[in-house]
mmCIF file of C-alpha atoms and ligand atoms in Angstrom:
data_model
loop_
_atom_site.group_PDB
_atom_site.id
_atom_site.type_symbol
_atom_site.label_atom_id
_atom_site.label_comp_id
_atom_site.label_asym_id
_atom_site.label_seq_id
_atom_site.Cartn_x
_atom_site.Cartn_y
_atom_site.Cartn_z
ATOM 1 C CA MET A 1 -0.788 3.060 14.150
ATOM 2 C CA ILE A 2 -1.232 -0.271 12.355
ATOM 3 C CA ARG A 3 -1.430 0.120 8.594
ATOM 4 C CA SER A 4 -3.242 -2.415 6.381
ATOM 5 C CA LYS A 5 -0.961 -4.633 4.365
ATOM 6 C CA LEU A 6 -0.993 -5.564 0.711
ATOM 7 C CA PRO A 7 -1.824 -9.194 -0.081
ATOM 8 C CA ALA A 8 1.330 -11.269 0.337
ATOM 9 C CA THR A 9 1.040 -13.168 -2.983
ATOM 10 C CA SER A 10 3.827 -12.501 -5.423
ATOM 11 C CA PRO A 11 3.447 -11.514 -8.158
ATOM 12 C CA LEU A 12 0.046 -9.937 -7.627
ATOM 13 C CA LEU A 13 -2.600 -10.690 -10.248
ATOM 14 C CA MET A 14 -5.204 -7.932 -10.284
ATOM 15 C CA LEU A 15 -8.474 -7.431 -12.143
ATOM 16 C CA ALA A 16 -8.685 -3.989 -13.787
ATOM 17 C CA PRO A 17 -11.623 -1.693 -13.087
ATOM 18 C CA MET A 18 -13.824 -1.382 -16.179
ATOM 19 C CA GLU A 19 -16.836 0.898 -16.099
ATOM 20 C CA GLY A 20 -20.047 -0.890 -17.091
ATOM 21 C CA LEU A 21 -18.369 -4.283 -16.956
ATOM 22 C CA THR A 22 -16.639 -5.114 -13.671
ATOM 23 C CA ASN A 23 -19.702 -4.770 -11.475
ATOM 24 C CA PHE A 24 -20.040 -6.939 -8.362
ATOM 25 C CA GLY A 25 -21.461 -9.898 -10.262
ATOM 26 C CA MET A 26 -18.732 -9.957 -12.888
ATOM 27 C CA ARG A 27 -16.054 -9.602 -10.202
ATOM 28 C CA GLU A 28 -17.541 -12.491 -8.193
ATOM 29 C CA LEU A 29 -17.695 -14.664 -11.285
ATOM 30 C CA LEU A 30 -14.100 -13.946 -12.232
ATOM 31 C CA ILE A 31 -12.940 -14.464 -8.632
ATOM 32 C CA SER A 32 -14.689 -17.845 -8.589
ATOM 33 C CA GLN A 33 -12.486 -19.015 -11.486
ATOM 34 C CA GLY A 34 -9.461 -18.620 -9.181
ATOM 35 C CA SER A 35 -6.035 -16.933 -9.085
ATOM 36 C CA ILE A 36 -7.176 -13.298 -8.728
ATOM 37 C CA ASP A 37 -5.533 -11.513 -5.796
ATOM 38 C CA VAL A 38 -7.228 -8.094 -5.983
ATOM 39 C CA VAL A 39 -10.298 -6.667 -7.740
ATOM 40 C CA ALA A 40 -11.490 -3.083 -8.155
ATOM 41 C CA THR A 41 -14.768 -1.221 -8.338
ATOM 42 C CA GLU A 42 -15.603 0.761 -11.435
ATOM 43 C CA PHE A 43 -14.693 4.402 -10.800
ATOM 44 C CA VAL A 44 -16.926 6.531 -8.617
ATOM 45 C CA ARG A 45 -16.823 10.126 -9.883
ATOM 46 C CA ILE A 46 -16.643 12.619 -7.013
ATOM 47 C CA THR A 47 -17.905 16.128 -7.658
ATOM 48 C CA SER A 48 -18.993 17.309 -4.229
ATOM 49 C CA ALA A 49 -18.123 16.538 -0.619
ATOM 50 C CA ARG A 50 -21.821 16.023 0.147
ATOM 51 C CA GLN A 51 -22.359 13.550 -2.660
ATOM 52 C CA ARG A 52 -24.465 10.503 -1.767
ATOM 53 C CA ILE A 53 -22.728 7.276 -2.664
ATOM 54 C CA ALA A 54 -24.285 3.813 -2.516
ATOM 55 C CA PRO A 55 -22.638 1.198 -0.279
ATOM 56 C CA PHE A 56 -19.882 -0.875 -1.872
ATOM 57 C CA GLN A 57 -20.354 -4.614 -2.259
ATOM 58 C CA ARG A 58 -17.213 -6.294 -0.973
ATOM 59 C CA HIS A 59 -16.016 -9.839 -1.604
ATOM 60 C CA THR A 60 -15.462 -12.403 1.109
ATOM 61 C CA SER A 61 -12.005 -13.596 0.164
ATOM 62 C CA THR A 62 -10.560 -11.063 -2.247
ATOM 63 C CA PRO A 63 -9.489 -7.489 -1.427
ATOM 64 C CA LEU A 64 -11.367 -4.719 -3.235
ATOM 65 C CA GLN A 65 -9.869 -1.468 -4.456
ATOM 66 C CA ILE A 66 -12.561 1.208 -4.170
ATOM 67 C CA GLN A 67 -11.774 3.590 -6.987
ATOM 68 C CA PHE A 68 -12.528 7.298 -6.888
ATOM 69 C CA MET A 69 -12.073 9.862 -9.608
ATOM 70 C CA ALA A 70 -12.001 13.552 -8.704
ATOM 71 C CA SER A 71 -10.520 16.916 -9.546
ATOM 72 C CA ASP A 72 -11.525 18.770 -6.406
ATOM 73 C CA ILE A 73 -9.285 18.025 -3.429
ATOM 74 C CA GLY A 74 -11.808 19.243 -0.856
ATOM 75 C CA ALA A 75 -14.551 17.140 -2.411
ATOM 76 C CA ILE A 76 -12.636 13.871 -2.344
ATOM 77 C CA ARG A 77 -11.386 14.490 1.178
ATOM 78 C CA GLY A 78 -14.915 15.344 2.317
ATOM 79 C CA VAL A 79 -16.448 12.306 0.619
ATOM 80 C CA ILE A 80 -13.973 9.942 2.280
ATOM 81 C CA GLU A 81 -14.697 11.511 5.666
ATOM 82 C CA ASN A 82 -18.477 11.380 5.128
ATOM 83 C CA LEU A 83 -18.407 7.792 3.910
ATOM 84 C CA LYS A 84 -16.491 6.817 7.032
ATOM 85 C CA THR A 85 -18.952 8.621 9.279
ATOM 86 C CA ARG A 86 -21.816 6.794 7.537
ATOM 87 C CA GLU A 87 -19.907 3.504 7.833
ATOM 88 C CA ILE A 88 -19.875 2.984 4.093
ATOM 89 C CA LEU A 89 -16.091 3.177 4.036
ATOM 90 C CA PHE A 90 -13.889 1.667 6.758
ATOM 91 C CA GLU A 91 -10.446 2.366 8.159
ATOM 92 C CA ASP A 92 -9.000 -0.776 6.588
ATOM 93 C CA ASP A 93 -10.550 -0.280 3.143
ATOM 94 C CA TRP A 94 -8.377 0.052 0.070
ATOM 95 C CA ILE A 95 -8.888 3.325 -1.824
ATOM 96 C CA ASP A 96 -7.587 3.835 -5.342
ATOM 97 C CA LEU A 97 -7.376 7.151 -7.190
ATOM 98 C CA ASN A 98 -8.089 7.183 -10.924
ATOM 99 C CA VAL A 99 -5.421 9.263 -12.680
ATOM 100 C CA GLY A 100 -5.647 7.479 -16.009
ATOM 101 C CA CYS A 101 -9.112 7.964 -17.490
ATOM 102 C CA PRO A 102 -8.689 9.364 -21.046
ATOM 103 C CA SER A 103 -12.294 10.525 -21.552
ATOM 104 C CA ARG A 104 -12.407 14.040 -23.012
ATOM 105 C CA ARG A 105 -15.375 14.970 -20.850
ATOM 106 C CA VAL A 106 -13.649 13.808 -17.666
ATOM 107 C CA ASN A 107 -10.328 15.404 -18.599
ATOM 108 C CA SER A 108 -11.933 18.732 -19.489
ATOM 109 C CA ARG A 109 -13.046 18.920 -15.857
ATOM 110 C CA GLY A 110 -9.511 18.247 -14.618
ATOM 111 C CA ALA A 111 -10.081 14.630 -13.512
ATOM 112 C CA GLY A 112 -8.639 11.280 -14.597
ATOM 113 C CA ALA A 113 -5.446 11.515 -16.643
ATOM 114 C CA ALA A 114 -5.714 15.344 -16.648
ATOM 115 C CA LEU A 115 -4.322 15.303 -13.097
ATOM 116 C CA LEU A 116 -0.986 14.331 -14.681
ATOM 117 C CA LEU A 117 -0.853 17.876 -16.074
ATOM 118 C CA GLU A 118 -0.901 19.243 -12.517
ATOM 119 C CA PRO A 119 1.617 17.158 -10.529
ATOM 120 C CA GLU A 120 1.610 19.488 -7.505
ATOM 121 C CA LYS A 121 -2.155 19.325 -7.249
ATOM 122 C CA LEU A 122 -2.028 15.551 -7.677
ATOM 123 C CA MET A 123 0.477 15.266 -4.821
ATOM 124 C CA LEU A 124 -1.662 17.464 -2.631
ATOM 125 C CA MET A 125 -4.731 15.347 -3.409
ATOM 126 C CA ILE A 126 -2.895 12.122 -2.524
ATOM 127 C CA CYS A 127 -1.578 13.683 0.722
ATOM 128 C CA GLN A 128 -5.065 14.853 1.719
ATOM 129 C CA MET A 129 -6.508 11.416 0.960
ATOM 130 C CA ARG A 130 -3.777 9.842 3.084
ATOM 131 C CA GLU A 131 -4.531 12.231 5.917
ATOM 132 C CA VAL A 132 -8.160 11.068 6.105
ATOM 133 C CA HIS A 133 -7.337 7.452 5.321
ATOM 134 C CA GLU A 134 -4.292 6.878 7.482
ATOM 135 C CA THR A 135 -4.491 3.168 8.167
ATOM 136 C CA GLY A 136 -6.090 1.773 5.008
ATOM 137 C CA LEU A 137 -4.346 1.053 1.739
ATOM 138 C CA LEU A 138 -4.067 3.918 -0.726
ATOM 139 C CA SER A 139 -3.105 3.433 -4.361
ATOM 140 C CA MET A 140 -3.317 5.207 -7.666
ATOM 141 C CA LYS A 141 -3.876 4.017 -11.234
ATOM 142 C CA THR A 142 -2.288 6.064 -13.962
ATOM 143 C CA ARG A 143 -0.650 6.234 -17.370
ATOM 144 C CA LEU A 144 2.842 7.158 -18.636
ATOM 145 C CA GLY A 145 1.868 10.754 -19.303
ATOM 146 C CA TYR A 146 -0.877 12.941 -20.675
ATOM 147 C CA ASN A 147 0.432 14.180 -24.030
ATOM 148 C CA SER A 148 3.291 11.719 -24.304
ATOM 149 C CA SER A 149 5.379 9.231 -22.345
ATOM 150 C CA GLU A 150 8.187 11.809 -22.387
ATOM 151 C CA GLU A 151 6.467 13.266 -19.335
ATOM 152 C CA PHE A 152 7.049 10.020 -17.440
ATOM 153 C CA PRO A 153 10.427 10.808 -15.784
ATOM 154 C CA ARG A 154 9.001 14.061 -14.386
ATOM 155 C CA ILE A 155 5.883 12.263 -13.137
ATOM 156 C CA LEU A 156 8.033 9.588 -11.487
ATOM 157 C CA GLU A 157 10.156 12.233 -9.810
ATOM 158 C CA CYS A 158 7.030 13.774 -8.335
ATOM 159 C CA LEU A 159 5.535 10.434 -7.275
ATOM 160 C CA LYS A 160 8.642 9.273 -5.411
ATOM 161 C CA GLY A 161 7.488 11.161 -2.325
ATOM 162 C CA ALA A 162 3.798 10.218 -2.593
ATOM 163 C CA PRO A 163 2.363 8.440 0.479
ATOM 164 C CA LEU A 164 1.036 5.527 -1.595
ATOM 165 C CA ASP A 165 1.050 1.786 -0.902
ATOM 166 C CA LEU A 166 0.986 0.770 -4.571
ATOM 167 C CA ILE A 167 0.690 2.230 -8.053
ATOM 168 C CA THR A 168 -0.744 0.661 -11.204
ATOM 169 C CA ILE A 169 0.642 1.979 -14.462
ATOM 170 C CA HIS A 170 -1.084 1.450 -17.801
ATOM 171 C CA ALA A 171 1.981 1.555 -20.050
ATOM 172 C CA ARG A 172 0.596 4.133 -22.488
ATOM 173 C CA SER A 173 0.141 7.887 -22.416
ATOM 174 C CA LYS A 174 -3.372 9.339 -22.324
ATOM 175 C CA CYS A 175 -3.033 10.538 -25.914
ATOM 176 C CA THR A 176 -2.345 7.090 -27.282
ATOM 177 C CA ALA A 177 -5.561 5.835 -25.623
ATOM 178 C CA TYR A 178 -5.643 2.103 -26.470
ATOM 179 C CA ASP A 179 -3.491 2.098 -29.633
ATOM 180 C CA PRO A 180 -2.041 -1.439 -29.744
ATOM 181 C CA ASN A 181 1.289 -0.133 -31.063
ATOM 182 C CA SER A 182 1.799 2.385 -28.297
ATOM 183 C CA LEU A 183 2.413 0.083 -25.318
ATOM 184 C CA GLN A 184 5.808 0.840 -23.714
ATOM 185 C CA ILE A 185 6.466 -1.767 -21.063
ATOM 186 C CA ASP A 186 10.158 -0.797 -20.831
ATOM 187 C CA LYS A 187 9.011 2.330 -18.954
ATOM 188 C CA LEU A 188 7.679 0.098 -16.195
ATOM 189 C CA LYS A 189 11.245 -0.977 -15.404
ATOM 190 C CA GLN A 190 12.188 2.588 -14.565
ATOM 191 C CA ALA A 191 9.126 2.926 -12.331
ATOM 192 C CA ALA A 192 9.813 -0.386 -10.548
ATOM 193 C CA GLU A 193 13.403 0.701 -9.900
ATOM 194 C CA GLU A 194 12.690 4.231 -8.764
ATOM 195 C CA LEU A 195 9.454 4.151 -6.793
ATOM 196 C CA PRO A 196 9.598 3.150 -3.111
ATOM 197 C CA TYR A 197 6.306 1.175 -3.291
ATOM 198 C CA PRO A 198 5.149 -1.725 -5.526
ATOM 199 C CA VAL A 199 4.390 -1.027 -9.168
ATOM 200 C CA ILE A 200 1.740 -3.057 -11.016
ATOM 201 C CA GLY A 201 1.992 -3.188 -14.813
ATOM 202 C CA ASN A 202 -1.112 -2.862 -16.957
ATOM 203 C CA GLY A 203 -1.894 -2.936 -20.669
ATOM 204 C CA ASP A 204 -2.681 -5.720 -23.135
ATOM 205 C CA VAL A 205 -1.958 -8.634 -20.796
ATOM 206 C CA THR A 206 -4.095 -11.183 -22.627
ATOM 207 C CA THR A 207 -1.849 -14.256 -22.372
ATOM 208 C CA PRO A 208 0.569 -15.830 -19.869
ATOM 209 C CA GLU A 209 3.392 -14.841 -22.247
ATOM 210 C CA ALA A 210 2.389 -11.173 -22.123
ATOM 211 C CA ALA A 211 2.210 -11.379 -18.320
ATOM 212 C CA THR A 212 5.681 -12.930 -18.145
ATOM 213 C CA ARG A 213 7.048 -10.222 -20.440
ATOM 214 C CA MET A 214 5.558 -7.492 -18.277
ATOM 215 C CA LEU A 215 6.791 -9.102 -15.055
ATOM 216 C CA SER A 216 10.308 -9.271 -16.507
ATOM 217 C CA THR A 217 10.463 -5.470 -16.137
ATOM 218 C CA GLY A 218 10.598 -5.944 -12.360
ATOM 219 C CA VAL A 219 7.005 -4.925 -11.567
ATOM 220 C CA SER A 220 5.354 -6.576 -8.561
ATOM 221 C CA GLY A 221 2.311 -7.773 -10.460
ATOM 222 C CA VAL A 222 0.066 -7.349 -13.456
ATOM 223 C CA MET A 223 -3.440 -6.006 -13.836
ATOM 224 C CA CYS A 224 -5.621 -7.500 -16.581
ATOM 225 C CA GLY A 225 -8.775 -5.918 -17.947
ATOM 226 C CA ARG A 226 -10.117 -6.703 -21.389
ATOM 227 C CA GLY A 227 -8.121 -9.946 -21.506
ATOM 228 C CA ALA A 228 -10.132 -11.320 -18.586
ATOM 229 C CA LEU A 229 -13.433 -10.601 -20.353
ATOM 230 C CA ILE A 230 -12.234 -12.330 -23.503
ATOM 231 C CA ASN A 231 -10.840 -15.229 -21.485
ATOM 232 C CA PRO A 232 -12.253 -15.532 -17.933
ATOM 233 C CA TYR A 233 -9.627 -18.221 -17.198
ATOM 234 C CA LEU A 234 -6.742 -15.860 -17.983
ATOM 235 C CA PHE A 235 -5.665 -15.416 -14.359
ATOM 236 C CA CYS A 236 -5.566 -19.189 -13.788
ATOM 237 C CA GLU A 237 -3.549 -19.636 -16.952
ATOM 238 C CA ILE A 238 -1.103 -16.910 -15.899
ATOM 239 C CA ARG A 239 -0.696 -18.382 -12.401
ATOM 240 C CA ALA A 240 -0.181 -21.872 -13.817
ATOM 241 C CA ALA A 241 2.451 -20.610 -16.262
ATOM 242 C CA LEU A 242 4.260 -18.688 -13.515
ATOM 243 C CA GLU A 243 4.328 -21.828 -11.391
ATOM 244 C CA GLY A 244 5.602 -23.859 -14.343
ATOM 245 C CA ARG A 245 2.572 -26.138 -14.572
ATOM 246 C CA ALA A 246 -0.013 -26.775 -17.257
ATOM 247 C CA SER A 247 -3.285 -24.880 -17.040
ATOM 248 C CA ASP A 248 -6.129 -26.803 -15.377
ATOM 249 C CA PHE A 249 -8.442 -26.328 -18.349
ATOM 250 C CA ASP A 250 -9.143 -29.023 -20.834
ATOM 251 C CA ASP A 251 -9.697 -27.608 -24.337
ATOM 252 C CA LYS A 252 -12.779 -29.744 -24.891
ATOM 253 C CA ASP A 253 -14.491 -28.217 -21.840
ATOM 254 C CA LEU A 254 -13.718 -24.637 -22.760
ATOM 255 C CA THR A 255 -16.623 -23.893 -25.071
ATOM 256 C CA PRO A 256 -19.354 -25.171 -22.713
ATOM 257 C CA SER A 257 -17.767 -23.563 -19.677
ATOM 258 C CA LEU A 258 -17.523 -20.194 -21.434
ATOM 259 C CA TRP A 259 -21.220 -20.417 -22.325
ATOM 260 C CA GLN A 260 -21.895 -21.338 -18.709
ATOM 261 C CA PHE A 261 -19.910 -18.299 -17.593
ATOM 262 C CA ALA A 262 -22.034 -16.096 -19.878
ATOM 263 C CA LEU A 263 -25.227 -17.627 -18.482
ATOM 264 C CA SER A 264 -24.056 -17.063 -14.907
ATOM 265 C CA TYR A 265 -23.443 -13.403 -15.687
ATOM 266 C CA LEU A 266 -26.877 -13.134 -17.258
ATOM 267 C CA HIS A 267 -28.437 -14.631 -14.119
ATOM 268 C CA TYR A 268 -26.636 -12.045 -12.015
ATOM 269 C CA LEU A 269 -28.058 -9.245 -14.186
ATOM 270 C CA GLN A 270 -31.527 -10.833 -14.080
ATOM 271 C CA GLY A 271 -31.332 -10.867 -10.293
ATOM 272 C CA LYS A 272 -30.971 -7.092 -10.158
ATOM 273 C CA GLU A 273 -33.988 -4.973 -9.310
ATOM 274 C CA HIS A 274 -36.198 -4.153 -12.323
ATOM 275 C CA ALA A 275 -33.713 -6.064 -14.461
ATOM 276 C CA GLU A 276 -36.023 -7.279 -17.234
ATOM 277 C CA ASN A 277 -37.054 -3.740 -18.097
ATOM 278 C CA SER A 278 -33.663 -2.227 -17.629
ATOM 279 C CA ASN A 279 -31.745 -1.196 -20.717
ATOM 280 C CA SER A 280 -28.656 -0.856 -18.579
ATOM 281 C CA GLN A 281 -28.634 -4.596 -17.693
ATOM 282 C CA ILE A 282 -29.180 -5.547 -21.348
ATOM 283 C CA GLY A 283 -26.480 -3.059 -22.383
ATOM 284 C CA SER A 284 -24.115 -4.486 -19.801
ATOM 285 C CA PHE A 285 -24.591 -8.019 -21.116
ATOM 286 C CA LYS A 286 -24.153 -6.896 -24.724
ATOM 287 C CA GLU A 287 -20.959 -5.048 -23.839
ATOM 288 C CA PHE A 288 -19.602 -8.144 -22.138
ATOM 289 C CA ALA A 289 -20.665 -10.197 -25.186
ATOM 290 C CA THR A 290 -18.562 -7.997 -27.491
ATOM 291 C CA TRP A 291 -15.480 -9.009 -25.501
ATOM 292 C CA LEU A 292 -16.355 -12.670 -24.966
ATOM 293 C CA SER A 293 -17.067 -13.128 -28.671
ATOM 294 C CA ARG A 294 -13.384 -12.418 -29.322
ATOM 295 C CA ASN A 295 -12.601 -15.704 -27.630
ATOM 296 C CA PRO A 296 -12.008 -18.250 -30.397
ATOM 297 C CA TYR A 297 -13.950 -20.871 -28.411
ATOM 298 C CA ILE A 298 -17.015 -18.607 -28.565
ATOM 299 C CA GLY A 299 -16.713 -16.715 -31.841
ATOM 300 C CA ARG A 300 -18.153 -13.609 -33.456
ATOM 301 C CA ASN A 301 -21.604 -15.121 -34.055
ATOM 302 C CA PHE A 302 -22.229 -15.015 -30.328
ATOM 303 C CA PHE A 303 -22.345 -11.230 -30.344
ATOM 304 C CA ASP A 304 -24.044 -11.019 -33.747
ATOM 305 C CA GLU A 305 -26.950 -13.036 -32.350
ATOM 306 C CA ILE A 306 -27.138 -11.236 -29.021
ATOM 307 C CA LYS A 307 -26.916 -7.688 -30.334
ATOM 308 C CA ARG A 308 -30.389 -7.987 -31.893
ATOM 309 C CA MET A 309 -32.075 -9.143 -28.682
ATOM 310 C CA SER A 310 -34.150 -6.801 -26.595
ATOM 311 C CA SER A 311 -34.685 -8.585 -23.272
ATOM 312 C CA LEU A 312 -32.637 -10.603 -20.801
ATOM 313 C CA LYS A 313 -35.169 -13.444 -21.157
ATOM 314 C CA GLU A 314 -34.577 -13.605 -24.904
ATOM 315 C CA ILE A 315 -30.821 -13.744 -24.296
ATOM 316 C CA GLU A 316 -31.300 -16.445 -21.669
ATOM 317 C CA ASN A 317 -33.349 -18.581 -24.066
ATOM 318 C CA PHE A 318 -30.660 -18.199 -26.696
ATOM 319 C CA LEU A 319 -27.913 -19.210 -24.246
ATOM 320 C CA LEU A 320 -29.894 -22.189 -22.993
ATOM 321 C CA LYS A 321 -30.667 -23.562 -26.423
ATOM 322 C CA SER A 322 -27.287 -22.870 -27.993
ATOM 323 C CA THR A 323 -25.235 -25.349 -26.101
ATOM 324 C CA PRO A 324 -26.359 -28.881 -25.338
ATOM 325 C CA THR A 325 -24.395 -29.078 -22.104
ATOM 326 C CA LEU A 326 -26.363 -26.325 -20.417
ATOM 327 C CA SER A 327 -29.164 -27.619 -18.237
ATOM 328 C CA ALA A 328 -32.581 -26.036 -17.784
ATOM 329 C CA PRO A 329 -33.033 -23.069 -15.414
ATOM 330 C CA GLY A 330 -33.469 -24.062 -11.802
ATOM 331 C CA SER A 331 -31.436 -27.246 -12.057
ATOM 332 C CA GLN A 332 -28.523 -27.829 -9.694
ATOM 333 C CA ASN A 333 -25.302 -26.022 -10.525
ATOM 334 C CA ASN A 334 -26.931 -24.320 -13.450
ATOM 335 C CA SER A 335 -25.340 -21.067 -12.401
ATOM 336 C CA VAL A 336 -22.928 -20.068 -9.681
ATOM 337 C CA TYR A 337 -25.525 -17.411 -8.878
ATOM 338 C CA SER A 338 -28.334 -19.840 -8.276
ATOM 339 C CA ASN A 339 -27.943 -19.540 -4.488
ATOM 340 C CA MET A 340 -26.640 -15.996 -4.298
ATOM 341 C CA PHE A 341 -29.283 -13.711 -5.690
HETATM 342 C C1 FMN B 401 -14.779 -0.435 -21.032
HETATM 343 C C2 FMN B 401 -13.633 0.012 -20.158
HETATM 344 C C3 FMN B 401 -13.907 0.685 -18.976
HETATM 345 C C4 FMN B 401 -12.858 1.118 -18.149
HETATM 346 N N1 FMN B 401 -13.152 1.708 -16.945
HETATM 347 C C5 FMN B 401 -12.133 2.044 -16.102
HETATM 348 C C6 FMN B 401 -12.383 2.533 -14.782
HETATM 349 O O1 FMN B 401 -13.536 2.650 -14.316
HETATM 350 N N2 FMN B 401 -11.315 2.880 -14.023
HETATM 351 C C7 FMN B 401 -10.019 2.733 -14.473
HETATM 352 O O2 FMN B 401 -9.073 3.052 -13.745
HETATM 353 N N3 FMN B 401 -9.755 2.236 -15.694
HETATM 354 C C8 FMN B 401 -10.760 1.875 -16.498
HETATM 355 N N4 FMN B 401 -10.488 1.317 -17.704
HETATM 356 C C9 FMN B 401 -9.084 1.041 -18.082
HETATM 357 C C10 FMN B 401 -8.693 -0.393 -17.646
HETATM 358 O O3 FMN B 401 -8.750 -0.517 -16.233
HETATM 359 C C11 FMN B 401 -7.269 -0.761 -18.128
HETATM 360 O O4 FMN B 401 -6.364 0.173 -17.610
HETATM 361 C C12 FMN B 401 -7.174 -0.751 -19.645
HETATM 362 O O5 FMN B 401 -8.257 -1.441 -20.229
HETATM 363 C C13 FMN B 401 -5.862 -1.418 -20.099
HETATM 364 O O6 FMN B 401 -5.771 -2.712 -19.587
HETATM 365 P P1 FMN B 401 -6.131 -4.014 -20.490
HETATM 366 O O7 FMN B 401 -5.306 -3.924 -21.730
HETATM 367 O O8 FMN B 401 -5.751 -5.179 -19.623
HETATM 368 O O9 FMN B 401 -7.582 -3.947 -20.788
HETATM 369 C C14 FMN B 401 -11.506 0.890 -18.547
HETATM 370 C C15 FMN B 401 -11.252 0.228 -19.749
HETATM 371 C C16 FMN B 401 -12.284 -0.227 -20.550
HETATM 372 C C17 FMN B 401 -11.962 -0.959 -21.822
#
């Protein structure tokens, strides 16, 4: 049996899954900036073995983690089997299990981080997933514990025997959610030392310095989420810093290229079926805008303007008129999506 291999790059720089944000278009755009080794789908919630799931859009050059979230072992096993029969999932695909989601609704149904409260069940689920996905990569994304990081040593003990290829650990417990003061990257050191497969650190990596700090714990890579939406060039900056060279970006180009990035994302959303009438595409752009407006080269006004707008066309007009370096729609290189959708 030949098992798929992890990408050989070291350390691995991975894009975090973010529901409503890291759709195919956003992933492609971030990949096109360079230096991302692995991306992930937003989670697919599994509730029944017979569930219909839409095909996954893969990327030509960058491996994709297909993330599932489930509480029912039979359902997730059945879905993987069915997806393979329907040729939606393949033997060499990379499956990731979400064991970190802190949503109360999800946790009350025993999924996401709630699986940390049932380590035996979690192990059984991973083993069953491995059984029906023998040759592909299998990973899990989790937190330091459910109620507190004091649970972490017991979780690690249990995970030592898990048939995983990689684990991503968001260095917070479920209860601390996203509290900026609750990140405990020292715990990653213990995981990197004790687990027999690579550990990827996650949580608040928004600068090359934060990445370097996290990598100093001995983890095999870092996963960045919100930081990449605030600064789409984050991965390039991290890679450059790790290689001891200056980042390729010239400060004076940053503002126009960030606006261009926003326009490219808008064009992706406009290219989706029924996009102009779809609140979900407008919502998706506004959610992205909340993050991008935290970039000092963009600023708060960006979101303040966009939040009032009610169509993608209105947002496009605003983007086109707000920066002099953007050319009119339809011109060459106006958007990386001009030839794709
Ligand atoms: C809006 C949003 C949606 C998220 N959706 C998912 C998801 O679908 N699957 C998942 O494993 N984690 C999800 N996460 C958690 C992130 O993947 C990541 O673990 C978390 O944001 C911490 O990393 P960061 O500080 O680099 O953002 C989400 C986070 C945010 C902010």
